N, CA, C and O atoms as CSV, one atom per row, in Angstrom:
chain,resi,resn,atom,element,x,y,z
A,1,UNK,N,N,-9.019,6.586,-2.509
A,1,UNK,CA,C,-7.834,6.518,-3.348
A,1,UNK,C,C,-6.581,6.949,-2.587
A,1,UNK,O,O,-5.556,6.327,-2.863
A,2,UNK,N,N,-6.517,7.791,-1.792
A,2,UNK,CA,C,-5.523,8.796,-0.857
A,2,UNK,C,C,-5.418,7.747,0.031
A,2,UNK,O,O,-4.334,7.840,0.605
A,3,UNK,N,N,-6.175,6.597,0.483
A,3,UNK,CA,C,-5.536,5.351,1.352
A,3,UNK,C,C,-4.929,4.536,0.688
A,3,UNK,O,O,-3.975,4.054,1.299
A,4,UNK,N,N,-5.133,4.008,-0.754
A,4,UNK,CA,C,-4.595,2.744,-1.154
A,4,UNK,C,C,-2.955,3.499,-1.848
A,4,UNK,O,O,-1.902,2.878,-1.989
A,5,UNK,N,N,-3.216,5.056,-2.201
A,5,UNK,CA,C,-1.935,5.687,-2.018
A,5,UNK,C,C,-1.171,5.589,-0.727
A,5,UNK,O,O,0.048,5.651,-0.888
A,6,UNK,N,N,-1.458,5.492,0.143
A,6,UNK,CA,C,-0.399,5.526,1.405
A,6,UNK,C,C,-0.080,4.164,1.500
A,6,UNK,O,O,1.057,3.789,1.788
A,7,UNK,N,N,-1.303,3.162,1.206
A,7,UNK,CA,C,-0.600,1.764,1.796
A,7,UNK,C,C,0.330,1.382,0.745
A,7,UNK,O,O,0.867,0.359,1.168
A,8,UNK,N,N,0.796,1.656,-0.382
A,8,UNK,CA,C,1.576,1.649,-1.386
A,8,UNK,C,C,2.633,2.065,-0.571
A,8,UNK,O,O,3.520,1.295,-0.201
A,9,UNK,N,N,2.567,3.482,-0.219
A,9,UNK,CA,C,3.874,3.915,-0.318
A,9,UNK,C,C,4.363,3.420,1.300
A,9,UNK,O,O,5.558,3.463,1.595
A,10,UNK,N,N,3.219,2.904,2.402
A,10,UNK,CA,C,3.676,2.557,3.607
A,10,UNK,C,C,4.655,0.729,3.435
A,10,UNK,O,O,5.366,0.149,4.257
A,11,UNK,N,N,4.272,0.365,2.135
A,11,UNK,CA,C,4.830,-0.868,1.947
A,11,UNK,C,C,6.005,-1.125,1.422
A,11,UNK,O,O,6.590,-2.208,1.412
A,12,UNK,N,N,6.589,0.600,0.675
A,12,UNK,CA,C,7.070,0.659,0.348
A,12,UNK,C,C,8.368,1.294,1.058
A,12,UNK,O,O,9.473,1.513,0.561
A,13,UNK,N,N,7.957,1.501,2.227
A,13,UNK,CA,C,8.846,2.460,3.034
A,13,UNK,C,C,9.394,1.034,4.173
A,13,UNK,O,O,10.403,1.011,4.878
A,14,UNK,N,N,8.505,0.136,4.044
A,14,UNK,CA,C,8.961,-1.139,5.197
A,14,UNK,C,C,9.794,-1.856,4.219
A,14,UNK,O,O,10.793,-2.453,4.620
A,15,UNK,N,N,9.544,-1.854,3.236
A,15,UNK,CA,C,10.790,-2.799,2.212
A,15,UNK,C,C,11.739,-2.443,2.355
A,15,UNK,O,O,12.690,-3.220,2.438
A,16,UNK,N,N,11.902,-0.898,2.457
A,16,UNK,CA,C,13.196,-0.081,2.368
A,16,UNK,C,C,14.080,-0.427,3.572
A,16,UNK,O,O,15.251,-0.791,3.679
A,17,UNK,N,N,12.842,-0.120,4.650
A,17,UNK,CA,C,13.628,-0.128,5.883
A,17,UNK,C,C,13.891,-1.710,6.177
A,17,UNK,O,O,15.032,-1.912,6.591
A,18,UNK,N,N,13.173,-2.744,6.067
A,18,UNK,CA,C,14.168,-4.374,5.837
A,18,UNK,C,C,15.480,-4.372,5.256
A,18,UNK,O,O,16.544,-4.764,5.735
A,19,UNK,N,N,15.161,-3.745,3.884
A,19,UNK,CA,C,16.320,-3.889,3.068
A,19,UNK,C,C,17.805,-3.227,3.699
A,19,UNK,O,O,18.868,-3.842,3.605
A,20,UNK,N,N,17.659,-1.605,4.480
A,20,UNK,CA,C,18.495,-1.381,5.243
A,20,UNK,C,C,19.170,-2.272,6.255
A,20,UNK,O,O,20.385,-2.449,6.330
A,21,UNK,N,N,18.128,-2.882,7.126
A,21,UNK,CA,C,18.398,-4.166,7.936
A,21,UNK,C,C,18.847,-5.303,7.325
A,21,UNK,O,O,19.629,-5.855,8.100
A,22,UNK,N,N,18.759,-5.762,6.568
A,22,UNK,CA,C,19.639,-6.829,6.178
A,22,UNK,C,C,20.820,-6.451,5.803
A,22,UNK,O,O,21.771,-7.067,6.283
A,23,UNK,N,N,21.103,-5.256,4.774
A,23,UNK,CA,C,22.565,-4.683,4.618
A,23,UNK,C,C,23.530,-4.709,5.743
A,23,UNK,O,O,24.749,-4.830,5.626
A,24,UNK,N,N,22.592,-4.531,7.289
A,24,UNK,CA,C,23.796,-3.803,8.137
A,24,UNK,C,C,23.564,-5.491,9.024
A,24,UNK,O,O,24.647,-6.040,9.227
A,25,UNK,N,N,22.482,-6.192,9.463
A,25,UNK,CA,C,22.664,-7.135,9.734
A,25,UNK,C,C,22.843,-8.095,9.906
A,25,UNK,O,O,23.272,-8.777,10.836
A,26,UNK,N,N,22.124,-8.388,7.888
A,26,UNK,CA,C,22.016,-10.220,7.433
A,26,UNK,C,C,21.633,-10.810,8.422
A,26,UNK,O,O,22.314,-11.674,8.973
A,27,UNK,N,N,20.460,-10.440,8.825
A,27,UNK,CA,C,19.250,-11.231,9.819
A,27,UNK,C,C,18.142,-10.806,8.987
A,27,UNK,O,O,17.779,-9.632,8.917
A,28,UNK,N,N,17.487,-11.977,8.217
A,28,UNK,CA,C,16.303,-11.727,7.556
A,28,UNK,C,C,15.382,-12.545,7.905
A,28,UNK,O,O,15.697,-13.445,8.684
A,29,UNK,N,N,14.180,-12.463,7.486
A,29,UNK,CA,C,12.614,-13.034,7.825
A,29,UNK,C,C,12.837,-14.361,7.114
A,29,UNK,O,O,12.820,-14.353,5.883
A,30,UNK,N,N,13.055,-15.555,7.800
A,30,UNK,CA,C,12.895,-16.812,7.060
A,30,UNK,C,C,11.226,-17.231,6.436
A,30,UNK,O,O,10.118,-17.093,6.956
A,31,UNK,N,N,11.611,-17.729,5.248
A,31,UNK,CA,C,10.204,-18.446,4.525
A,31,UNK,C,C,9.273,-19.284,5.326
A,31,UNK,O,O,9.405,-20.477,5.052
A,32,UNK,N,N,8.397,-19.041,6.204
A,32,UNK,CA,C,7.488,-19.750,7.082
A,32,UNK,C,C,7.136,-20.745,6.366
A,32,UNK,O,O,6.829,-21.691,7.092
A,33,UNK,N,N,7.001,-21.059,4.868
A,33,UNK,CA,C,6.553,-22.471,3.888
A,33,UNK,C,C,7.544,-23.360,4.012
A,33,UNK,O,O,7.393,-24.569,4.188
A,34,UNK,N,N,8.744,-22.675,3.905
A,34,UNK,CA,C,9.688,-23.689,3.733
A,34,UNK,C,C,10.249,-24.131,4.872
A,34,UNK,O,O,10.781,-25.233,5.005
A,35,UNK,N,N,10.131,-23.183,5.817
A,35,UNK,CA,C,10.421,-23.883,7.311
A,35,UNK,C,C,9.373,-24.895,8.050
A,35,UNK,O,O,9.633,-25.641,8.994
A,36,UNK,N,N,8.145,-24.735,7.392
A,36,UNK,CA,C,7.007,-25.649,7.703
A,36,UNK,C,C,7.354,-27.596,6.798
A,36,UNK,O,O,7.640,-28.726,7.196
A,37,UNK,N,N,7.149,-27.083,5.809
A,37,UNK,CA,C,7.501,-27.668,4.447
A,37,UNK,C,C,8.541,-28.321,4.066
A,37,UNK,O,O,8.471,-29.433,3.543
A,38,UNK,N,N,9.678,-27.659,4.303
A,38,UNK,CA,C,10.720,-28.081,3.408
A,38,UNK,C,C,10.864,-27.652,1.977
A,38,UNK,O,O,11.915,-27.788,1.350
A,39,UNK,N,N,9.895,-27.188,1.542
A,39,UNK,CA,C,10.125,-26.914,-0.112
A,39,UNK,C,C,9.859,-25.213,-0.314
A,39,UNK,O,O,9.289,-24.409,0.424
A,40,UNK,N,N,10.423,-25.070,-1.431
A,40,UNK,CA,C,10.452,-23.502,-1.486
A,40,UNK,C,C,9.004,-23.557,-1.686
A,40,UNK,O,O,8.231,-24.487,-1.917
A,41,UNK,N,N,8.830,-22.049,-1.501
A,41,UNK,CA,C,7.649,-21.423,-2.352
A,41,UNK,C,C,7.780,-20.461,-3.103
A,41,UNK,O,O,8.859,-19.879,-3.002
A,42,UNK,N,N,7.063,-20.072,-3.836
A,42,UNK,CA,C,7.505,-19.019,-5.286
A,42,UNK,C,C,8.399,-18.286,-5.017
A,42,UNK,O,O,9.541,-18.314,-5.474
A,43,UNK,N,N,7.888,-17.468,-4.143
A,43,UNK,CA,C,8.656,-16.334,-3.842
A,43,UNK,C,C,10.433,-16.456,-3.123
A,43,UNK,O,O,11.295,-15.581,-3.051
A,44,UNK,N,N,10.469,-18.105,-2.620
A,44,UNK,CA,C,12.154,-18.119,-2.279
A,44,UNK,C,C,12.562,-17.703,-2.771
A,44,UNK,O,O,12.415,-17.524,-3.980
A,45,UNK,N,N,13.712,-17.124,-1.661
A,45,UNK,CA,C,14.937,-16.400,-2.588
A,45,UNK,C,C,14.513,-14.726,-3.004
A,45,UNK,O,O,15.373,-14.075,-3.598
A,46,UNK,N,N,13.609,-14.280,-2.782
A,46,UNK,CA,C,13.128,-12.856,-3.543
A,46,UNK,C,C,14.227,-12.253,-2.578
A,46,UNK,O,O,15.097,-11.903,-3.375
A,47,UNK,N,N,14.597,-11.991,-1.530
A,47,UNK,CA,C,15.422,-11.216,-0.327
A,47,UNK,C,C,16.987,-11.683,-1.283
A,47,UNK,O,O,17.604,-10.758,-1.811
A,48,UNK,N,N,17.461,-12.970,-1.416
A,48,UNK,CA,C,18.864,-13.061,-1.941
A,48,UNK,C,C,18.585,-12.098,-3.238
A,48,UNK,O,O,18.831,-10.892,-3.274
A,49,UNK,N,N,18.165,-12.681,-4.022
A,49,UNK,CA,C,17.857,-11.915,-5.152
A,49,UNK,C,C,17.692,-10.357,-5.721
A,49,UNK,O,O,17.874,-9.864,-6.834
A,50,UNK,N,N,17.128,-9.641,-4.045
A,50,UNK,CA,C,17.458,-8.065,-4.127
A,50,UNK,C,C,18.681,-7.766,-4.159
A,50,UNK,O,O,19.418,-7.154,-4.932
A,51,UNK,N,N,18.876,-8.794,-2.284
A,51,UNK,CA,C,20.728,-7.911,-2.300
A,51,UNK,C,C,21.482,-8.397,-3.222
A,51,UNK,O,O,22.614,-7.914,-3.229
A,52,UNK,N,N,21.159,-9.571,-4.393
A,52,UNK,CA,C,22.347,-9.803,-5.722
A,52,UNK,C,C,22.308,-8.763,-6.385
A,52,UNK,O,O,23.346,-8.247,-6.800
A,53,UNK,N,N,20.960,-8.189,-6.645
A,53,UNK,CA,C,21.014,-7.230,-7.737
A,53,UNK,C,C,21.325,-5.962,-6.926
A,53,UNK,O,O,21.497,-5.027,-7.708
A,54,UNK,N,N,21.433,-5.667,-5.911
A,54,UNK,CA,C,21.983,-4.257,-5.487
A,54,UNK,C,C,23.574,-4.589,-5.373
A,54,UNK,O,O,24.325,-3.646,-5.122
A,55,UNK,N,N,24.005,-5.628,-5.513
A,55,UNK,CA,C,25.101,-5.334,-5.738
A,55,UNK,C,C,25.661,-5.868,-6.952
A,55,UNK,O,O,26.809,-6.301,-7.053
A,56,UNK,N,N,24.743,-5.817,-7.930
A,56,UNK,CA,C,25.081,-6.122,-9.197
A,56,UNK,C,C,25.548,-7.677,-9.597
A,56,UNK,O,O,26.202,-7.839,-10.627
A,57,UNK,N,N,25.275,-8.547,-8.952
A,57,UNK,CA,C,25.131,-10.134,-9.200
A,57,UNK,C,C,24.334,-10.200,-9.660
A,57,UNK,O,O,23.316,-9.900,-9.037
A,58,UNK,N,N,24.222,-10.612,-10.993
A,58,UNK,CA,C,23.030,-10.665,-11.451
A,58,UNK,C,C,22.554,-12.312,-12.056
A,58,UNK,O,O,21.568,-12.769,-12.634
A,59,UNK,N,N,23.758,-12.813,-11.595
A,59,UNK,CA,C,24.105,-14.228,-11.951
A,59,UNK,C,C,23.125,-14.924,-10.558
A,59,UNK,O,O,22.229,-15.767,-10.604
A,60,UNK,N,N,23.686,-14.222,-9.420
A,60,UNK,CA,C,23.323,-14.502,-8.469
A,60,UNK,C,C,22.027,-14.364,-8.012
A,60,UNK,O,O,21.613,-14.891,-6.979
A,61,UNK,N,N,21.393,-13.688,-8.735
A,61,UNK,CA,C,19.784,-13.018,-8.743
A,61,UNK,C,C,19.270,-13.879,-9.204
A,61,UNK,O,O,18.371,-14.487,-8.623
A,62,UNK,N,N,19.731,-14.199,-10.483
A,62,UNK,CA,C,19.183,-15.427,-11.222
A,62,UNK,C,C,18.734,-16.480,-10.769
A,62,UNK,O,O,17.661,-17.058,-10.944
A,63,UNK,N,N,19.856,-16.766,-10.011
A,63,UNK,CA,C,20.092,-18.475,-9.130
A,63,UNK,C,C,18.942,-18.456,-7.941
A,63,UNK,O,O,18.059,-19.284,-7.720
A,64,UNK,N,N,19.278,-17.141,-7.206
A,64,UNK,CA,C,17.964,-17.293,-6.019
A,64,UNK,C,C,16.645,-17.342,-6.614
A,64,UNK,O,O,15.791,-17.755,-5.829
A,65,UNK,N,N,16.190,-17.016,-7.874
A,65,UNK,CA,C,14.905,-17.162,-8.286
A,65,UNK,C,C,14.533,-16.521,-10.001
A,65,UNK,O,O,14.253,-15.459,-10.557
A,66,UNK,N,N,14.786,-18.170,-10.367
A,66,UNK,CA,C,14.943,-17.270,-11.680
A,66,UNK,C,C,13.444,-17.025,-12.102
A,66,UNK,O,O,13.590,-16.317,-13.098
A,67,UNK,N,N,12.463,-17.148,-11.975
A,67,UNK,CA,C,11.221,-16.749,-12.748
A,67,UNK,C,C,11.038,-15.259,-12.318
A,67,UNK,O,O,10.642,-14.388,-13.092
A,68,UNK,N,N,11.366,-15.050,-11.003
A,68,UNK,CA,C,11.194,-13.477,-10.248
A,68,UNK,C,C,12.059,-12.812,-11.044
A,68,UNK,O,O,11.700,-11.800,-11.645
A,69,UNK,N,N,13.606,-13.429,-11.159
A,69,UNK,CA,C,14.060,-12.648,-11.720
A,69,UNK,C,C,13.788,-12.272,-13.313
A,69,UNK,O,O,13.646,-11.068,-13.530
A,70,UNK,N,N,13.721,-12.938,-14.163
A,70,UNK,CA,C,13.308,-12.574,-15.600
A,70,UNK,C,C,12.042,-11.745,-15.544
A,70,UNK,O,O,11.838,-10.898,-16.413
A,71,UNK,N,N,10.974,-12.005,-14.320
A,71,UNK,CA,C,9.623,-11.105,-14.776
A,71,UNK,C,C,9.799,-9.986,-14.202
A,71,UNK,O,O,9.040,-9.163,-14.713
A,72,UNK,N,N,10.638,-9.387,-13.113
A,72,UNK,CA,C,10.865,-8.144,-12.287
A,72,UNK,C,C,10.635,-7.039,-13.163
A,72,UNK,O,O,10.098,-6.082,-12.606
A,73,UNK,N,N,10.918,-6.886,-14.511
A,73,UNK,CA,C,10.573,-5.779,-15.490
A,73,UNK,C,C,9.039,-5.547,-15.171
A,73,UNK,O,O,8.616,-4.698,-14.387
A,74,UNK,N,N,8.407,-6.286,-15.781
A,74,UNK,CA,C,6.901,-6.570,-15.823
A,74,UNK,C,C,6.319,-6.437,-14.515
A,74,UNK,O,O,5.421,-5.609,-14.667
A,75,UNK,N,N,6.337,-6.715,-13.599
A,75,UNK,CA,C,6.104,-6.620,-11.774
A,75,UNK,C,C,6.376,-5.453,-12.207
A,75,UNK,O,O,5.423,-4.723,-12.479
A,76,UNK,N,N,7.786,-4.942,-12.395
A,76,UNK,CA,C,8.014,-2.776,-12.034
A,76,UNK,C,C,7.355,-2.256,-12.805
A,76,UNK,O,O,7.206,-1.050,-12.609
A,77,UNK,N,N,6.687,-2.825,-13.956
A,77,UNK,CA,C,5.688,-2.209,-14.830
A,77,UNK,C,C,4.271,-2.149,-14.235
A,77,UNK,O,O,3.632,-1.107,-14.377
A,78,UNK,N,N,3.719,-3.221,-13.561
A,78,UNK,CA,C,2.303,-3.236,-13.252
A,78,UNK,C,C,2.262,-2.212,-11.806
A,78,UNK,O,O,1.427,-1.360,-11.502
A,79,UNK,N,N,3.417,-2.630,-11.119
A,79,UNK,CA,C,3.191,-1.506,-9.637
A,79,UNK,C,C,3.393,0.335,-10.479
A,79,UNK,O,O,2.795,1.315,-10.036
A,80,UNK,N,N,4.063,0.370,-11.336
A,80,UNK,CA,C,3.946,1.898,-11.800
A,80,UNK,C,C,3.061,2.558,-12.244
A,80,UNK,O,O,2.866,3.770,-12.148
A,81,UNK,N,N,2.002,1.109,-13.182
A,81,UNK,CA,C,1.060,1.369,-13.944
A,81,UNK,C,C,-0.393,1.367,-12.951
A,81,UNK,O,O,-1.374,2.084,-13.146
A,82,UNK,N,N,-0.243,0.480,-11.983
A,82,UNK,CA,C,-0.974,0.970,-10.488
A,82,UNK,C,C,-0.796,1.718,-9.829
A,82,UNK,O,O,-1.552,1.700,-8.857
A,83,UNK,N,N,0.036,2.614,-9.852
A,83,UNK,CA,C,0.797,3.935,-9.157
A,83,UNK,C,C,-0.249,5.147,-9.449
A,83,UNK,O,O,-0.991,5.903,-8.822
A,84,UNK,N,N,0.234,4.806,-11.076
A,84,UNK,CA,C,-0.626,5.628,-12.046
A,84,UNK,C,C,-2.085,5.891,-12.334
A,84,UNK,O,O,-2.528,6.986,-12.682
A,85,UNK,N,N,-2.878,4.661,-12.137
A,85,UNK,CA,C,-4.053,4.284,-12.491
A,85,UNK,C,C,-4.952,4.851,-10.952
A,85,UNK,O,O,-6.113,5.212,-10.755
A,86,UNK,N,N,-3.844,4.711,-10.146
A,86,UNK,CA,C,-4.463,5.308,-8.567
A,86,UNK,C,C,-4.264,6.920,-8.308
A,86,UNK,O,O,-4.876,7.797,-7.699
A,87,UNK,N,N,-3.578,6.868,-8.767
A,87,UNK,CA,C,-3.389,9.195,-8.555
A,87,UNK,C,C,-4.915,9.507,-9.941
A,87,UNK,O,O,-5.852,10.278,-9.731
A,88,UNK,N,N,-4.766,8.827,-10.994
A,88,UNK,CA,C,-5.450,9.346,-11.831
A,88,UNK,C,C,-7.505,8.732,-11.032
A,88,UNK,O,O,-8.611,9.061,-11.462
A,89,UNK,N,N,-7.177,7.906,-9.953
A,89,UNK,CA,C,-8.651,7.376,-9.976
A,89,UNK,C,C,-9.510,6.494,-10.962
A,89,UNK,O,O,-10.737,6.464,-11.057
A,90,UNK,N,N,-8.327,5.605,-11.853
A,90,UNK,CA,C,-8.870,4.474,-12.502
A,90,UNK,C,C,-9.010,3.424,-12.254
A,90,UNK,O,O,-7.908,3.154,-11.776
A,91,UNK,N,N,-9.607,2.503,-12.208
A,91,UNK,CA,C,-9.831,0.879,-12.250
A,91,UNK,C,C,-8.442,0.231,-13.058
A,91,UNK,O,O,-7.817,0.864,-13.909
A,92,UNK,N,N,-8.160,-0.919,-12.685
A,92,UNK,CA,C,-7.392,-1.889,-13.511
A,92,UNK,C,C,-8.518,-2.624,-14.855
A,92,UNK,O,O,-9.654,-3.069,-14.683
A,93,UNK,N,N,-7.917,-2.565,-15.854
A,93,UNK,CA,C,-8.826,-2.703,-16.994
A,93,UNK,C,C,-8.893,-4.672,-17.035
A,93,UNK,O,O,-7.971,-5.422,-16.711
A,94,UNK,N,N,-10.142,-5.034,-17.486
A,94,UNK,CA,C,-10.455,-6.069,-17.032
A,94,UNK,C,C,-9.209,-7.086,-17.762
A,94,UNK,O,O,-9.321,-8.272,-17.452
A,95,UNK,N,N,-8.330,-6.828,-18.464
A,95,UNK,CA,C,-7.581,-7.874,-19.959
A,95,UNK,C,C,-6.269,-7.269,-18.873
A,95,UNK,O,O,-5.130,-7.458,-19.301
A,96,UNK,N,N,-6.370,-6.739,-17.851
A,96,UNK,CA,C,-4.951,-6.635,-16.878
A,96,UNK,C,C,-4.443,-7.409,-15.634
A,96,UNK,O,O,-3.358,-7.769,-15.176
A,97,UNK,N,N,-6.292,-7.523,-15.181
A,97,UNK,CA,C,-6.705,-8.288,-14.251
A,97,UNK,C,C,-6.339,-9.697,-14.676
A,97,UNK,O,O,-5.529,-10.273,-13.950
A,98,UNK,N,N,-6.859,-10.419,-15.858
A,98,UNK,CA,C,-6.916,-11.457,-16.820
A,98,UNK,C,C,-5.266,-11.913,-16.784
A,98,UNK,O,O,-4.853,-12.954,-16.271
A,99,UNK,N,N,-4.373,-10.803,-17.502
A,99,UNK,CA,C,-2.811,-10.993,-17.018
A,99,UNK,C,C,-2.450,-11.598,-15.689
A,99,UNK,O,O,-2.031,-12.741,-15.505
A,100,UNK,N,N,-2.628,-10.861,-14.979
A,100,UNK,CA,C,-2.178,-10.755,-13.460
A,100,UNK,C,C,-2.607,-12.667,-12.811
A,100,UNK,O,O,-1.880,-13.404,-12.144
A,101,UNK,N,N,-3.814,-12.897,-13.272
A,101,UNK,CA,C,-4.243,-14.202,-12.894
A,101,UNK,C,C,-3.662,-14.951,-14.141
A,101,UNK,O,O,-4.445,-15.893,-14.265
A,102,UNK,N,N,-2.767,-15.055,-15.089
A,102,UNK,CA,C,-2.405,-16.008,-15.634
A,102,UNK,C,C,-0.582,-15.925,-14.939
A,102,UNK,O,O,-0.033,-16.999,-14.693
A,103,UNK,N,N,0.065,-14.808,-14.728
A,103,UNK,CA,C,1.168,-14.427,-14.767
A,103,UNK,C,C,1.078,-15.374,-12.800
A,103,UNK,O,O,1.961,-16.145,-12.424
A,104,UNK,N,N,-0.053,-15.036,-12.013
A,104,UNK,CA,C,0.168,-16.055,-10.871
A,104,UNK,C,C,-0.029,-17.338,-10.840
A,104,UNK,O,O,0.289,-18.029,-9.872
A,105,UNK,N,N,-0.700,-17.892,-12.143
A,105,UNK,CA,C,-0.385,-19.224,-12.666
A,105,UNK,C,C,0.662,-19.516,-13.189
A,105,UNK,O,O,0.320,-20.667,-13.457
A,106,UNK,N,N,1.759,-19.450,-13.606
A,106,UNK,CA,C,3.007,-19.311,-13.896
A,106,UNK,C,C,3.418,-19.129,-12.600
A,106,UNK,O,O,3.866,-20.134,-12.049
A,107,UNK,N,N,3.387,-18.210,-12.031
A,107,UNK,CA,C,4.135,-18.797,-10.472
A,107,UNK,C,C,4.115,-19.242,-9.870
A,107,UNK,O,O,4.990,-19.229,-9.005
A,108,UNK,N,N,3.092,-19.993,-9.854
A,108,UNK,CA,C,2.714,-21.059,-8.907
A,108,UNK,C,C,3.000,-22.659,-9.324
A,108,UNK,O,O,3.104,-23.645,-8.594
A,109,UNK,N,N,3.099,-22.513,-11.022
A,109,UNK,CA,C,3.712,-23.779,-11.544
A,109,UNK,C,C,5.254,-23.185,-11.399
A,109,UNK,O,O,5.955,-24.196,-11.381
A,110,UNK,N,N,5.760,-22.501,-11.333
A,110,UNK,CA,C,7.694,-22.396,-11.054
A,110,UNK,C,C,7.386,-22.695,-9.480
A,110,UNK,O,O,8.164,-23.511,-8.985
A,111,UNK,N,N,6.591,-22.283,-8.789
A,111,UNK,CA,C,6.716,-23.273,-7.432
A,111,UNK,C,C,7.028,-24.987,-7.029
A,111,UNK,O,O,7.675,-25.545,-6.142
A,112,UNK,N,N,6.428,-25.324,-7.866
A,112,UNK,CA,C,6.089,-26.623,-8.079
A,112,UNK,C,C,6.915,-26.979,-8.771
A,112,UNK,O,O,7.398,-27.997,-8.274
A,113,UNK,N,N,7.651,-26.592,-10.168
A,113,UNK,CA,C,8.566,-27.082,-10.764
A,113,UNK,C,C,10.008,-27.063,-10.208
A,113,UNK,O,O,10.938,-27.700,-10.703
A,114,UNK,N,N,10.091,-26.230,-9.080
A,114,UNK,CA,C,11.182,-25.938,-8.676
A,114,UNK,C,C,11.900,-27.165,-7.422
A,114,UNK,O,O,12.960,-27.683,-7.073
A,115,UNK,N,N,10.699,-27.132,-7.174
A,115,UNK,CA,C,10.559,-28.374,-5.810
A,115,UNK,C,C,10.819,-29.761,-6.126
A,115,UNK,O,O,11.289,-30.629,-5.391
A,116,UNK,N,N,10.259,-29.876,-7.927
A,116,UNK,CA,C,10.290,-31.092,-8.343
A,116,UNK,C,C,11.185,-31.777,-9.713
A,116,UNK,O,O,11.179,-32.844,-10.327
A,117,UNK,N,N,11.842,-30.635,-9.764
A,117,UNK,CA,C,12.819,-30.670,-10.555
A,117,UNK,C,C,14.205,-31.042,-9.857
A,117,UNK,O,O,15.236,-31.109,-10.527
């Protein structure tokens, strides 16, 4: 449990430190799908979409990805509630798991709809 606590918080400490790096450099990690591809993949746009909302664009958050953006509540809910469920030494309850695989079906059709819309 004391490992999947650190790799949390080690993933959480490299986001930070990107996120510093793009503030001071705006040199970010391009989408390897879409540079392969041509077409987004779900997650485009998650990097515009931080720095909109750290600086309070929220219009602009929107635009880089709107399914990320409307579910980001719910995402900050399940990583807290995994935060939680890991200091205490619980399992994810099976009707969470069940979520989690419908909520990445939904993202994976805004992948697809996005490309083809």
């Amino acid at each position: 449990m004391k490992k999947k606590a650190g790799t949390i918080w080690t993933v959480l400490a490299v986001g930070v430190i990107y996120f510093c790096w793009l503030k001071v450099t705006g040199i970010g990690i391009p989408c390897i799908f879409r540079k392969i591809t041509g077409w987004y993949c779900p997650g485009c746009g998650i990097t515009t979409l931080i720095l909109c909302i750290s600086e309070q664009d929220f219009v602009g958050a929107f635009q880089a990805n709107p399914f990320l953006f409307v579910t980001s509540p719910f995402l900050l809910g399940e990583l807290a509630a995994e935060w939680i469920r890991v200091k205490r030494g619980k399992k994810m309850p099976g009707w969470n798991e069940k979520l989690l695989v419908v909520y990445t079906i939904f993202l994976c059709a805004f992948g697809i709809w996005r490309n083809v819309a």
